[in-house]
PDB file of C-alpha atoms in Angstrom:
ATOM      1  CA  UNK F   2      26.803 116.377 157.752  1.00  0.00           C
ATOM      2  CA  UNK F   3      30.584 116.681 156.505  1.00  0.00           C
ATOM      3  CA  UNK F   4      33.450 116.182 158.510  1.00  0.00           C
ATOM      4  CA  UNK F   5      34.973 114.175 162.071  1.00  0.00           C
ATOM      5  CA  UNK F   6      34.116 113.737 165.101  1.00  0.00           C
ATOM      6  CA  UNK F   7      36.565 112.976 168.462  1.00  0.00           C
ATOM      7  CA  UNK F   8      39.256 111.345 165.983  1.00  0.00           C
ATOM      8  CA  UNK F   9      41.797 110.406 167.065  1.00  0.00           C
ATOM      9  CA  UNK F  10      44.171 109.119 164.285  1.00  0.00           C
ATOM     10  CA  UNK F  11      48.446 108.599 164.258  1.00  0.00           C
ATOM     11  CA  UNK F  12      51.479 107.302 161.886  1.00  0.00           C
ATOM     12  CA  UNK F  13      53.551 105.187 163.395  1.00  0.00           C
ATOM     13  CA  UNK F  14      54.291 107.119 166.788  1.00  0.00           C
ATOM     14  CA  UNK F  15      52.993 110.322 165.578  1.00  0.00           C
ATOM     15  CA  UNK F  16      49.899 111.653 166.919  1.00  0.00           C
ATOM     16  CA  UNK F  17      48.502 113.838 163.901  1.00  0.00           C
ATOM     17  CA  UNK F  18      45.070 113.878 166.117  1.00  0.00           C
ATOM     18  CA  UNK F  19      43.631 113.313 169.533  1.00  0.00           C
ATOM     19  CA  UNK F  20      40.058 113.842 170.006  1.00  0.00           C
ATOM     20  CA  UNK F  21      40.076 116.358 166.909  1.00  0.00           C
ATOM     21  CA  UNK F  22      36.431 116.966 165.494  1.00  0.00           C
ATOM     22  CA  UNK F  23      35.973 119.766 162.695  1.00  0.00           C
ATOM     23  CA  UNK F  24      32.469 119.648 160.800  1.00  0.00           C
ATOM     24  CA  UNK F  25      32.331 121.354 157.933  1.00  0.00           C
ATOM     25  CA  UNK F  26      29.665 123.270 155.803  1.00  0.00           C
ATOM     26  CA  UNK F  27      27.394 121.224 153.984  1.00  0.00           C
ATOM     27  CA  UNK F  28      27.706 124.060 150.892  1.00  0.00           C
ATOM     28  CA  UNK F  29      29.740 127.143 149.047  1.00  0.00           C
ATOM     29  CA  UNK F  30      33.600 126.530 149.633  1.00  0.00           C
ATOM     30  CA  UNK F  31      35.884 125.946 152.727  1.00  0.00           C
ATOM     31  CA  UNK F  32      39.214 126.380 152.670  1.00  0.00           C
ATOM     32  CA  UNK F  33      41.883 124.450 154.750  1.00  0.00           C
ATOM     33  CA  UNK F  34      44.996 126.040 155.502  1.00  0.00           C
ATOM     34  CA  UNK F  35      47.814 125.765 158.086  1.00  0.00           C
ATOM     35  CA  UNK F  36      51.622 124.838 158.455  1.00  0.00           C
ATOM     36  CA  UNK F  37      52.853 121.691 156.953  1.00  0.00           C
ATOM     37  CA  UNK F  38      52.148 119.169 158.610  1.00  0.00           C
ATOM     38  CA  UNK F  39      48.783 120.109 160.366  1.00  0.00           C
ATOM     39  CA  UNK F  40      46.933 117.672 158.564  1.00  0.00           C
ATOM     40  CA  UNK F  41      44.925 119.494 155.862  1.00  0.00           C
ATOM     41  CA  UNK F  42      45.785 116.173 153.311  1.00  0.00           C
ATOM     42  CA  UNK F  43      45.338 114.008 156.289  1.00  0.00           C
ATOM     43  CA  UNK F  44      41.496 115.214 156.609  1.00  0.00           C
ATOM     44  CA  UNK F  45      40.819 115.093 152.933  1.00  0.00           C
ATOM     45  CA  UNK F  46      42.098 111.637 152.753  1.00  0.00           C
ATOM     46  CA  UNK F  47      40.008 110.739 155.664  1.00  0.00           C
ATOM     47  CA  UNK F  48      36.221 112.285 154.391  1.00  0.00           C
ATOM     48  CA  UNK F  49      37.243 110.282 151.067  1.00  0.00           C
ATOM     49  CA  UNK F  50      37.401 107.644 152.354  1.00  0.00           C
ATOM     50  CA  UNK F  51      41.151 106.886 152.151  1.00  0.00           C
ATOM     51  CA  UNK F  52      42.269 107.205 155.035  1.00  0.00           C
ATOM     52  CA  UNK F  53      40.652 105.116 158.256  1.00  0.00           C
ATOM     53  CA  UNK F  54      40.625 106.565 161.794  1.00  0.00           C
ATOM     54  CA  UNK F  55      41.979 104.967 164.945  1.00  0.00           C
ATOM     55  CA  UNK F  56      38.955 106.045 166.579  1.00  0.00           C
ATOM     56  CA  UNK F  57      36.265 108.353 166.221  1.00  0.00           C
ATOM     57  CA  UNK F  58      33.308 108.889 163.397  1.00  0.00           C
ATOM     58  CA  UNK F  59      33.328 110.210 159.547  1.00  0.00           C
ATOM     59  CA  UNK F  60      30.709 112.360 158.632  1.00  0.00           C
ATOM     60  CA  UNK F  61      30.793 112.315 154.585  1.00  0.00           C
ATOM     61  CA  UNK F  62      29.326 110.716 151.841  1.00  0.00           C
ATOM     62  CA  UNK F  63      29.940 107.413 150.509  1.00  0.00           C
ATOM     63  CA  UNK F  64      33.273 107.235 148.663  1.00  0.00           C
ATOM     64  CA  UNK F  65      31.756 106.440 144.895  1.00  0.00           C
ATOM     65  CA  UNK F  66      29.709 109.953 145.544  1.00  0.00           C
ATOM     66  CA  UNK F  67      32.871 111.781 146.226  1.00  0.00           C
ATOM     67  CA  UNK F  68      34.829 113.802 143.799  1.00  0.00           C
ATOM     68  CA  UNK F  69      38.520 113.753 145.004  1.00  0.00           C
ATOM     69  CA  UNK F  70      41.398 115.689 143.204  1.00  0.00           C
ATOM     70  CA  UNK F  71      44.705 114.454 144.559  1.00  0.00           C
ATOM     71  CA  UNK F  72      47.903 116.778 144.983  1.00  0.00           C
ATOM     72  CA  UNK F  73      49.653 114.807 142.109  1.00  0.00           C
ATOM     73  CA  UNK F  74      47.744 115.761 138.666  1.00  0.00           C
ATOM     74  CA  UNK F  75      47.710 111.681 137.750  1.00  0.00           C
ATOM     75  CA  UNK F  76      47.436 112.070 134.844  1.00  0.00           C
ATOM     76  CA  UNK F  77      47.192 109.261 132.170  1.00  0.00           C
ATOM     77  CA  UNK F  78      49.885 110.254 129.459  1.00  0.00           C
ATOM     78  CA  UNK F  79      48.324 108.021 126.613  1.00  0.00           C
ATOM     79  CA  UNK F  80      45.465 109.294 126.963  1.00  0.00           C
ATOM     80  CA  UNK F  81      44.685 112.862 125.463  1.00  0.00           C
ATOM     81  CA  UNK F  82      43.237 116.143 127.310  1.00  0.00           C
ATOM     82  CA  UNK F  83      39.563 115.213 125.545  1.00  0.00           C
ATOM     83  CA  UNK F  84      39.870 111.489 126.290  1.00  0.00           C
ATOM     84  CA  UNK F  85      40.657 112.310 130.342  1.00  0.00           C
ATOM     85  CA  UNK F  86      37.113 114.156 130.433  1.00  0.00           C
ATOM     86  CA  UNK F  87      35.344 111.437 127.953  1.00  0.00           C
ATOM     87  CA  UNK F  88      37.020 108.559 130.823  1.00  0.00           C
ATOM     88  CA  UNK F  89      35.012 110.674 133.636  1.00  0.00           C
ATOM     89  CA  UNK F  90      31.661 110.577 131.170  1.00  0.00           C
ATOM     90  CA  UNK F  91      31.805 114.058 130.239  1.00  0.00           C
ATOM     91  CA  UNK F  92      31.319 116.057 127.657  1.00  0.00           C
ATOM     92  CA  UNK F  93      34.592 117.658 127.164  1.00  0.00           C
ATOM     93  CA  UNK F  94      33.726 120.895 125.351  1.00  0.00           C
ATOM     94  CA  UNK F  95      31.942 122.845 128.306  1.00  0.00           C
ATOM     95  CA  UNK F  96      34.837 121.679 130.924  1.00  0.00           C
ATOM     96  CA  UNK F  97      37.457 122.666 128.600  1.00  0.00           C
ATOM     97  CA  UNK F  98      35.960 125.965 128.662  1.00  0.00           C
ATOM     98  CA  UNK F  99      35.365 126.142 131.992  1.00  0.00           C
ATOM     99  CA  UNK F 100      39.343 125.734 132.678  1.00  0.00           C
ATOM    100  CA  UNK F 101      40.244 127.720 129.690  1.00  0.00           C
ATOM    101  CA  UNK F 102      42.109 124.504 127.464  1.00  0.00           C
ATOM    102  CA  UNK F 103      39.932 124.703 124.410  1.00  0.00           C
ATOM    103  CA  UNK F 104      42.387 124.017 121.978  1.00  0.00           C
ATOM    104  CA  UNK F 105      44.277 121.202 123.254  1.00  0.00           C
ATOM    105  CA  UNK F 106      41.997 118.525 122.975  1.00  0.00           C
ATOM    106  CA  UNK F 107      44.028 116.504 121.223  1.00  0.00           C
ATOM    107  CA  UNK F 108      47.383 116.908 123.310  1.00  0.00           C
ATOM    108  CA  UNK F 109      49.010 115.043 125.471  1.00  0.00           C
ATOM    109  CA  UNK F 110      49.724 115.614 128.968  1.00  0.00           C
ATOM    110  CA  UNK F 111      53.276 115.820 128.297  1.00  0.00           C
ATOM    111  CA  UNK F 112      52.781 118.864 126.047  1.00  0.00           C
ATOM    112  CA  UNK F 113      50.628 120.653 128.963  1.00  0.00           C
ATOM    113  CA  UNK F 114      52.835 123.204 130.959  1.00  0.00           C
ATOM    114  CA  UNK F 115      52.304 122.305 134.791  1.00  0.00           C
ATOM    115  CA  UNK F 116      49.184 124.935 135.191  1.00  0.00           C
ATOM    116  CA  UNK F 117      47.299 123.461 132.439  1.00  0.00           C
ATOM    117  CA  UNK F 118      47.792 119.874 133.836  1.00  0.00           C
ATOM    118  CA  UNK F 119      46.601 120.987 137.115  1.00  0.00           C
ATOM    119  CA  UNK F 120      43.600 122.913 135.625  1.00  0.00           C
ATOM    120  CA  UNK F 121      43.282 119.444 133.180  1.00  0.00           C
ATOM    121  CA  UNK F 122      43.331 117.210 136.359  1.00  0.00           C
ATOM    122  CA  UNK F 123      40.617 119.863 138.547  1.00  0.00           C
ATOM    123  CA  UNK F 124      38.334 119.232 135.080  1.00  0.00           C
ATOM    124  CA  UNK F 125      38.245 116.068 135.265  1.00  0.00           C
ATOM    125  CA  UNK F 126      37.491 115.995 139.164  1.00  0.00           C
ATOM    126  CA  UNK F 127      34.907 118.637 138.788  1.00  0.00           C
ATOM    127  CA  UNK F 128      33.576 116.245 135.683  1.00  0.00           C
ATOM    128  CA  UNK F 129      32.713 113.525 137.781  1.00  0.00           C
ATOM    129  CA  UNK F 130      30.039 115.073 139.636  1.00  0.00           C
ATOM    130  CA  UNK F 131      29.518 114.048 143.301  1.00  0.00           C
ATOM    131  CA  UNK F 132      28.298 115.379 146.725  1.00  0.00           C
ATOM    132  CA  UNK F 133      31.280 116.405 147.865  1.00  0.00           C
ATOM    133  CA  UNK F 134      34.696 117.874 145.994  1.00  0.00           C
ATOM    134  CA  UNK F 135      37.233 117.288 147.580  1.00  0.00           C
ATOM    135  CA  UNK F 136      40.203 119.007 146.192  1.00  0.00           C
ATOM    136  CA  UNK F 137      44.227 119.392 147.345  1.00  0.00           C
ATOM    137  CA  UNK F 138      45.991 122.162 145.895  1.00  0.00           C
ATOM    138  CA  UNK F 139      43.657 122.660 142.859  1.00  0.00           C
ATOM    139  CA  UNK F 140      44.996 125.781 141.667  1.00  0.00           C
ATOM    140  CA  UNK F 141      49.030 124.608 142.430  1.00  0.00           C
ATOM    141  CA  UNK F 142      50.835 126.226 139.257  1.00  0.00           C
ATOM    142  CA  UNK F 143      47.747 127.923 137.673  1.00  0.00           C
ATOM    143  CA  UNK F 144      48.374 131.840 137.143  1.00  0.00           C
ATOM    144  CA  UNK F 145      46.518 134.581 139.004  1.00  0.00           C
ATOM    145  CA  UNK F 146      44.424 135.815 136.780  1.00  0.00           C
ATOM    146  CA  UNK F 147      42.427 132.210 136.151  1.00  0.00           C
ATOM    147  CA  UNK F 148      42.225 131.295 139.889  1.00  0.00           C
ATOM    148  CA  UNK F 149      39.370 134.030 140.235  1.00  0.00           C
ATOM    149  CA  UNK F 150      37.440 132.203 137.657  1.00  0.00           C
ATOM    150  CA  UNK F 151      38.129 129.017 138.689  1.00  0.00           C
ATOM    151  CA  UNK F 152      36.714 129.720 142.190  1.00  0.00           C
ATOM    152  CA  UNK F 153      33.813 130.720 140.539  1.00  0.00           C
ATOM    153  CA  UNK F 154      33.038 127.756 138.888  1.00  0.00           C
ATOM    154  CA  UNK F 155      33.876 125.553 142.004  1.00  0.00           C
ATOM    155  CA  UNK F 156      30.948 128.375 144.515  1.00  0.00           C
ATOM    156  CA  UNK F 157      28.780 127.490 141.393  1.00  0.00           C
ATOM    157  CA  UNK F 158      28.693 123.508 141.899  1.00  0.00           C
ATOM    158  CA  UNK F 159      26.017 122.494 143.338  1.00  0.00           C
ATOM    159  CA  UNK F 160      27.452 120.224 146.325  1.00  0.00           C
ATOM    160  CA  UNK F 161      29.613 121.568 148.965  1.00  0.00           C
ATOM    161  CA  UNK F 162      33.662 122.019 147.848  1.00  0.00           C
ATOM    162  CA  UNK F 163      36.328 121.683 150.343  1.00  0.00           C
ATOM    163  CA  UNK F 164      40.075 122.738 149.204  1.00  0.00           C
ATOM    164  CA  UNK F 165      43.600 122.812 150.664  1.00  0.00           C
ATOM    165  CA  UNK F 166      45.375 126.216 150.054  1.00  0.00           C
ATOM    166  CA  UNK F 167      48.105 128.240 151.094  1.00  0.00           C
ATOM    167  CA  UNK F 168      47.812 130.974 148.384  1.00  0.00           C
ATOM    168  CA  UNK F 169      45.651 134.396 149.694  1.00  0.00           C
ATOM    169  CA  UNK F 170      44.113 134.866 146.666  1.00  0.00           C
ATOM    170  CA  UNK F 171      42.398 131.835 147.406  1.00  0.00           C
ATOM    171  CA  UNK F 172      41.463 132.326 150.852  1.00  0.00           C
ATOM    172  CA  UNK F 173      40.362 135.780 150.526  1.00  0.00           C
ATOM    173  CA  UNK F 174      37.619 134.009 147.749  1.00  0.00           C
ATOM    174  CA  UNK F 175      36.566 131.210 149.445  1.00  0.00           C
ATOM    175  CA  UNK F 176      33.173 131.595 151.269  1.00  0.00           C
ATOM    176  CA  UNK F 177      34.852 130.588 154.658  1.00  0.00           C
ATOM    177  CA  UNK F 178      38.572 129.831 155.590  1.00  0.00           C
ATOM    178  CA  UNK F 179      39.538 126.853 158.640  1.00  0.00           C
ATOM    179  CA  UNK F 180      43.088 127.279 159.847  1.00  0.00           C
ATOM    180  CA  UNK F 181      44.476 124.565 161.693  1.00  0.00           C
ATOM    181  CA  UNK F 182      47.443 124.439 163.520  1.00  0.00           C
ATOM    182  CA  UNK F 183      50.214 122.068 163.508  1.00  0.00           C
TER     183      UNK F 183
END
């Protein structure tokens, strides 16, 4: 099972939920959108393990079995594209291909534009392997014409994928779409 149950959670004085339970699809990919605000982020952070709950139960994986892919790229910038995907254990060559940055194996993250860092950082998420992806924004900067294959390759992982998005293109490909309202 994937996802919360009666959490209640706040900042400070602000009450992002009360009683809020959402479980999610244990496979294909689930899309989170909503206004800003609504706590898409929030509930990412939360089944990773990152974020803790006033109250109520997590339904997710432990956190070492979770593939996470932050909003920020973070990438390292001594460390070339090939050496970010060796660091996660892979084999660079395939997930290179799979994000279309054969090529640059050798350059540096400062010589990426921003769509090839963000497809860089989704590689080396995807790399990692888990039971879960968790991923916010992955496709943030990436053109049109890749996201289509790039939501292939996430419906073809074997553990369940859930993603933050605002673009349609995204939505109308993912195998089921959760708004949630501010």
């Amino acid at each position: 099972m994937l996802g919360v149950e009666h959490a209640f959670l706040s900042f400070g004085d602000k009450q992002i939920w009360e009683d809020f339970t959402l479980l999610l699809p244990e496979a294909g990919v689930t899309a989170l959108t909503g206004p800003s605000g609504c706590g898409k982020t929030t509930l990412l952070r939360v089944l990773g393990g990152l974020q803790a709950l006033r109250a109520g139960r997590v339904f997710a994986p432990p956190q070492e079995k979770i593939a996470f892919l932050f909003q920020e790229n973070r990438l390292l910038p001594w460390r070339t594209v090939e050496q970010h995907l060796t660091d996660a254990k892979a084999m660079p060559g395939p997930w290179l291909a799979a994000v279309d940055l054969l090529g640059e194996e050798k350059s540096y993250p400062r010589a990426l534009s921003g769509g090839m860092g963000r497809r860089l950082a989704l590689a080396r998420t995807l790399a990692l392997g888990g039971e879960v992806y968790l991923l916010d924004e992955p496709f943030a900067g990436v053109d049109p014409g890749r996201i289509g294959r790039l939501m292939a390759l996430l419906k073809g992982l074997p553990a369940p994928v859930v993603l933050v998005s605002h673009e349609r293109q995204v939505l109308d490909l993912a195998d089921r779409v959760i708004e949630l309202e501010a």
